[in-house]
Coordinates of C-alpha atoms and ligand atoms in Angstrom, one line a residue:
M198 CA 194.4 4.8 123.1
T199 CA 197.5 6.0 124.4
Q200 CA 200.6 4.4 125.2
E201 CA 200.2 5.5 129.2
T202 CA 197.2 3.5 129.7
T203 CA 199.0 0.2 128.6
E204 CA 201.4 0.9 130.3
H205 CA 202.1 -1.9 133.8
Q206 CA 202.2 -0.6 136.7
P207 CA 205.4 1.9 137.2
V208 CA 207.1 0.6 140.4
K209 CA 208.0 4.1 141.8
G210 CA 204.9 6.2 143.3
P211 CA 202.6 4.5 146.7
R212 CA 201.5 1.8 146.5
I213 CA 197.4 2.4 146.8
K214 CA 196.4 -1.5 148.5
K215 CA 192.3 -2.2 148.2
G216 CA 191.0 -4.5 146.4
L217 CA 189.1 -4.2 144.0
V218 CA 185.8 -4.0 141.2
C219 CA 186.2 -6.0 139.0
V220 CA 184.8 -6.9 135.2
N221 CA 185.2 -9.3 132.6
T222 CA 182.9 -8.7 129.6
G223 CA 182.8 -8.4 126.3
N224 CA 181.5 -11.6 122.9
G225 CA 184.8 -12.6 123.3
K226 CA 185.9 -15.9 125.6
G227 CA 187.4 -16.0 128.2
K228 CA 185.5 -13.8 130.4
T229 CA 184.2 -16.8 133.1
T230 CA 188.3 -18.4 132.7
A231 CA 190.2 -15.5 133.7
A232 CA 187.8 -15.0 136.8
L233 CA 188.7 -19.2 137.0
G234 CA 192.8 -18.2 136.5
V235 CA 192.1 -15.3 139.4
L236 CA 190.8 -17.6 142.6
F237 CA 192.8 -20.1 141.0
R238 CA 195.5 -17.4 141.4
A239 CA 194.1 -16.6 145.6
W240 CA 193.2 -19.7 146.3
G241 CA 197.3 -20.8 146.4
R242 CA 198.1 -17.7 149.1
D243 CA 195.2 -19.1 151.8
M244 CA 193.1 -16.6 150.1
K245 CA 189.6 -16.8 150.9
V246 CA 187.9 -17.7 148.1
Q247 CA 184.4 -18.0 146.7
M248 CA 182.5 -18.3 143.2
F249 CA 178.8 -17.2 142.2
Q250 CA 177.7 -18.3 138.8
F251 CA 174.7 -17.2 137.8
L252 CA 171.7 -18.0 135.1
K253 CA 173.9 -21.3 135.0
H254 CA 172.1 -24.8 136.0
T255 CA 171.1 -24.9 139.7
G256 CA 173.7 -27.6 140.7
S257 CA 175.9 -28.1 137.2
Q258 CA 178.7 -29.9 138.0
F259 CA 180.8 -28.8 134.9
G260 CA 184.7 -28.8 135.4
E261 CA 185.4 -26.5 137.5
T262 CA 183.2 -26.9 139.9
R263 CA 184.7 -30.4 140.6
A264 CA 188.1 -28.5 141.0
A265 CA 186.3 -26.3 143.6
K266 CA 185.1 -29.1 144.8
K267 CA 188.3 -31.0 145.3
L268 CA 190.1 -28.1 146.1
G269 CA 188.0 -26.9 149.1
I270 CA 186.8 -23.7 147.0
G271 CA 183.1 -22.8 148.1
M272 CA 180.8 -22.6 144.6
T273 CA 177.7 -22.3 143.9
A274 CA 175.3 -22.1 140.6
M275 CA 171.7 -21.3 140.1
G276 CA 169.4 -20.6 137.8
D277 CA 167.8 -22.9 135.3
G278 CA 169.9 -22.7 132.5
F279 CA 168.9 -18.7 131.0
T280 CA 169.1 -18.7 127.3
W281 CA 166.9 -16.4 124.7
R282 CA 164.7 -19.9 124.5
T283 CA 163.8 -19.4 128.5
K284 CA 159.6 -19.5 128.2
N285 CA 159.4 -19.1 132.0
M286 CA 161.7 -16.0 133.0
D287 CA 159.7 -15.4 136.6
E288 CA 162.0 -18.4 137.3
T289 CA 164.7 -17.4 135.7
Q290 CA 164.6 -13.7 136.8
D291 CA 163.6 -15.4 140.4
L292 CA 166.0 -17.1 140.9
A293 CA 168.7 -14.6 139.9
R294 CA 167.5 -12.4 142.2
A295 CA 167.7 -15.5 145.5
Q296 CA 171.3 -15.3 144.0
W297 CA 172.3 -11.9 144.4
E298 CA 170.8 -12.3 148.1
I299 CA 172.9 -15.4 148.7
A300 CA 176.1 -13.4 147.2
K301 CA 175.2 -9.7 148.4
A302 CA 175.3 -11.8 152.4
A303 CA 178.9 -12.9 151.5
I304 CA 180.1 -9.9 149.9
L305 CA 178.6 -7.4 153.6
S306 CA 179.8 -11.1 155.8
D307 CA 183.9 -10.0 156.0
E308 CA 184.5 -13.5 155.3
Y309 CA 185.4 -13.9 151.9
E310 CA 189.2 -12.6 150.6
V311 CA 187.9 -12.5 146.5
I312 CA 184.5 -13.4 145.6
I313 CA 183.0 -14.5 141.3
L314 CA 179.7 -13.1 140.4
D315 CA 180.0 -15.0 137.2
E316 CA 177.8 -13.9 134.0
F317 CA 176.1 -11.4 136.5
T318 CA 176.0 -8.4 134.1
Y319 CA 172.8 -10.0 132.3
P320 CA 170.4 -10.3 135.6
M321 CA 171.4 -5.9 135.4
H322 CA 171.3 -5.8 131.7
Y323 CA 168.0 -7.3 132.1
G324 CA 166.7 -5.6 134.7
W325 CA 166.6 -8.2 136.9
I326 CA 168.4 -6.6 139.5
S327 CA 169.0 -3.3 139.2
V328 CA 172.3 -1.8 138.2
N329 CA 172.5 0.8 141.4
D330 CA 171.6 -1.6 144.2
V331 CA 174.4 -3.8 143.1
I332 CA 176.2 -0.4 142.9
E333 CA 175.4 0.8 145.9
V334 CA 177.0 -2.8 147.4
L335 CA 179.9 -3.2 146.3
R336 CA 180.4 0.5 148.4
Q337 CA 179.5 -0.4 150.9
K338 CA 182.1 -4.0 150.8
P339 CA 185.1 -4.4 153.1
H340 CA 188.5 -2.6 151.7
M341 CA 190.2 -5.5 151.4
L342 CA 187.6 -7.2 148.9
H343 CA 188.4 -8.1 145.5
I344 CA 184.8 -8.7 143.3
I345 CA 185.0 -10.0 139.3
I346 CA 181.8 -9.8 137.9
T347 CA 182.3 -11.2 134.6
G348 CA 179.6 -11.3 131.6
R349 CA 178.7 -9.6 128.4
H350 CA 176.7 -6.5 128.3
A351 CA 177.7 -4.6 131.3
P352 CA 175.7 -2.4 132.0
D353 CA 177.3 1.9 131.3
E354 CA 177.1 3.0 135.5
L355 CA 178.6 -0.4 136.2
I356 CA 181.7 -0.6 134.4
E357 CA 182.0 3.4 135.0
F358 CA 182.1 2.5 138.9
A359 CA 184.2 -0.3 138.0
D360 CA 188.3 -0.1 138.4
L361 CA 189.3 -2.3 136.2
V362 CA 186.7 -3.5 133.0
T363 CA 188.6 -5.6 130.2
E364 CA 186.5 -6.0 127.0
M365 CA 187.6 -9.9 126.0
R366 CA 186.5 -9.0 121.8
E367 CA 186.5 -11.8 119.8
I368 CA 189.0 -12.1 116.7
K369 CA 188.1 -16.0 115.9
H370 CA 185.7 -18.6 117.4
P371 CA 185.8 -22.3 116.4
Y372 CA 181.5 -22.3 116.5
R373 CA 181.4 -20.1 114.2
E374 CA 184.0 -20.5 111.4
Q375 CA 183.9 -24.4 112.0
G376 CA 180.3 -25.3 114.4
I377 CA 182.4 -26.4 116.6
K378 CA 180.2 -26.6 119.8
A379 CA 182.0 -26.0 123.8
Q380 CA 184.0 -29.5 124.7
P381 CA 184.6 -30.6 128.3
G382 CA 187.7 -29.2 129.2
L383 CA 188.0 -25.3 127.4
E384 CA 184.3 -24.6 128.3
F385 CA 183.3 -26.2 130.8
Ligands
ATP1665 P1 184.3 -18.9 129.3 O1 183.5 -19.1 130.1 O2 184.7 -19.7 128.6 O3 186.0 -18.2 129.7 P2 183.6 -16.9 128.6 O4 183.2 -16.8 130.3 O5 184.1 -15.7 127.5 O6 184.2 -18.4 128.2 P3 180.6 -16.9 127.7 O7 179.8 -15.7 127.6 O8 179.8 -17.2 129.5 O9 182.1 -16.7 127.5 O10 179.7 -18.2 127.0 C1 180.0 -19.5 127.2 C2 180.7 -20.0 126.6 O11 180.2 -19.2 125.1 C3 181.6 -21.1 126.1 O12 181.3 -22.2 125.9 C4 182.4 -20.1 125.3 O13 183.1 -21.2 124.4 C5 181.4 -19.7 124.3 N1 181.4 -18.5 124.0 C6 182.2 -17.7 123.8 N2 182.8 -16.7 123.3 C7 181.8 -17.0 122.3 C8 181.7 -15.9 120.4 N3 182.1 -15.2 120.4 N4 180.9 -17.1 119.4 C9 180.6 -18.2 120.3 N5 180.3 -19.1 121.3 C10 181.1 -18.1 121.9
MG1666 MG1 181.0 -17.0 130.0

């Protein structure tokens, strides 16, 4: 990577204001929590924010779900807790598509300034939702709306289209090193 690409935004020059399409991908931890950080930051600026969680169990009450409720932020999970062991893939796919229809309506409604599509790379990666259809909707998004998509295996077409792409890279994870499983507060 060249020096220029790692430097911060220069102070001089035209300031373009537009909503960005951001992707947090990679195998390291922090994709969802980084998106939540933006949600928190934008909420602090009284911006209208919303998070749609894909795959995670419908009605899940994670730490972030509880915080969102307290703060008055819309956050809904729709899924059946998909893992590679999931047997009823039809239902998993149907729930992901249903959540996409809801998220799509929210994106096009022009009612929001930040929308997070958490774990949304998977339905595209597995081919349940067409990445081209997603990009078509992203093209039509309101000009100032920021969208953050999280999850591993972001499709190349999405990476190409996005304005900001960050790859989380695992250097060390307590599960791998010590068999320590997800803990409340830190991970859910
Ligand atoms: P987080 O929600 O903590 O920001 P994430 O969104 O980057 O994590 P996901 O792929 O969505 O990561 O997985 C969420 C869960 O998997 C978390 O409990 C997280 O600690 C765990 N996890 C993330 N990366 C790894 C890894 N490299 N090895 C093992 N477990 C991981
Ligand atoms: Mg995640």
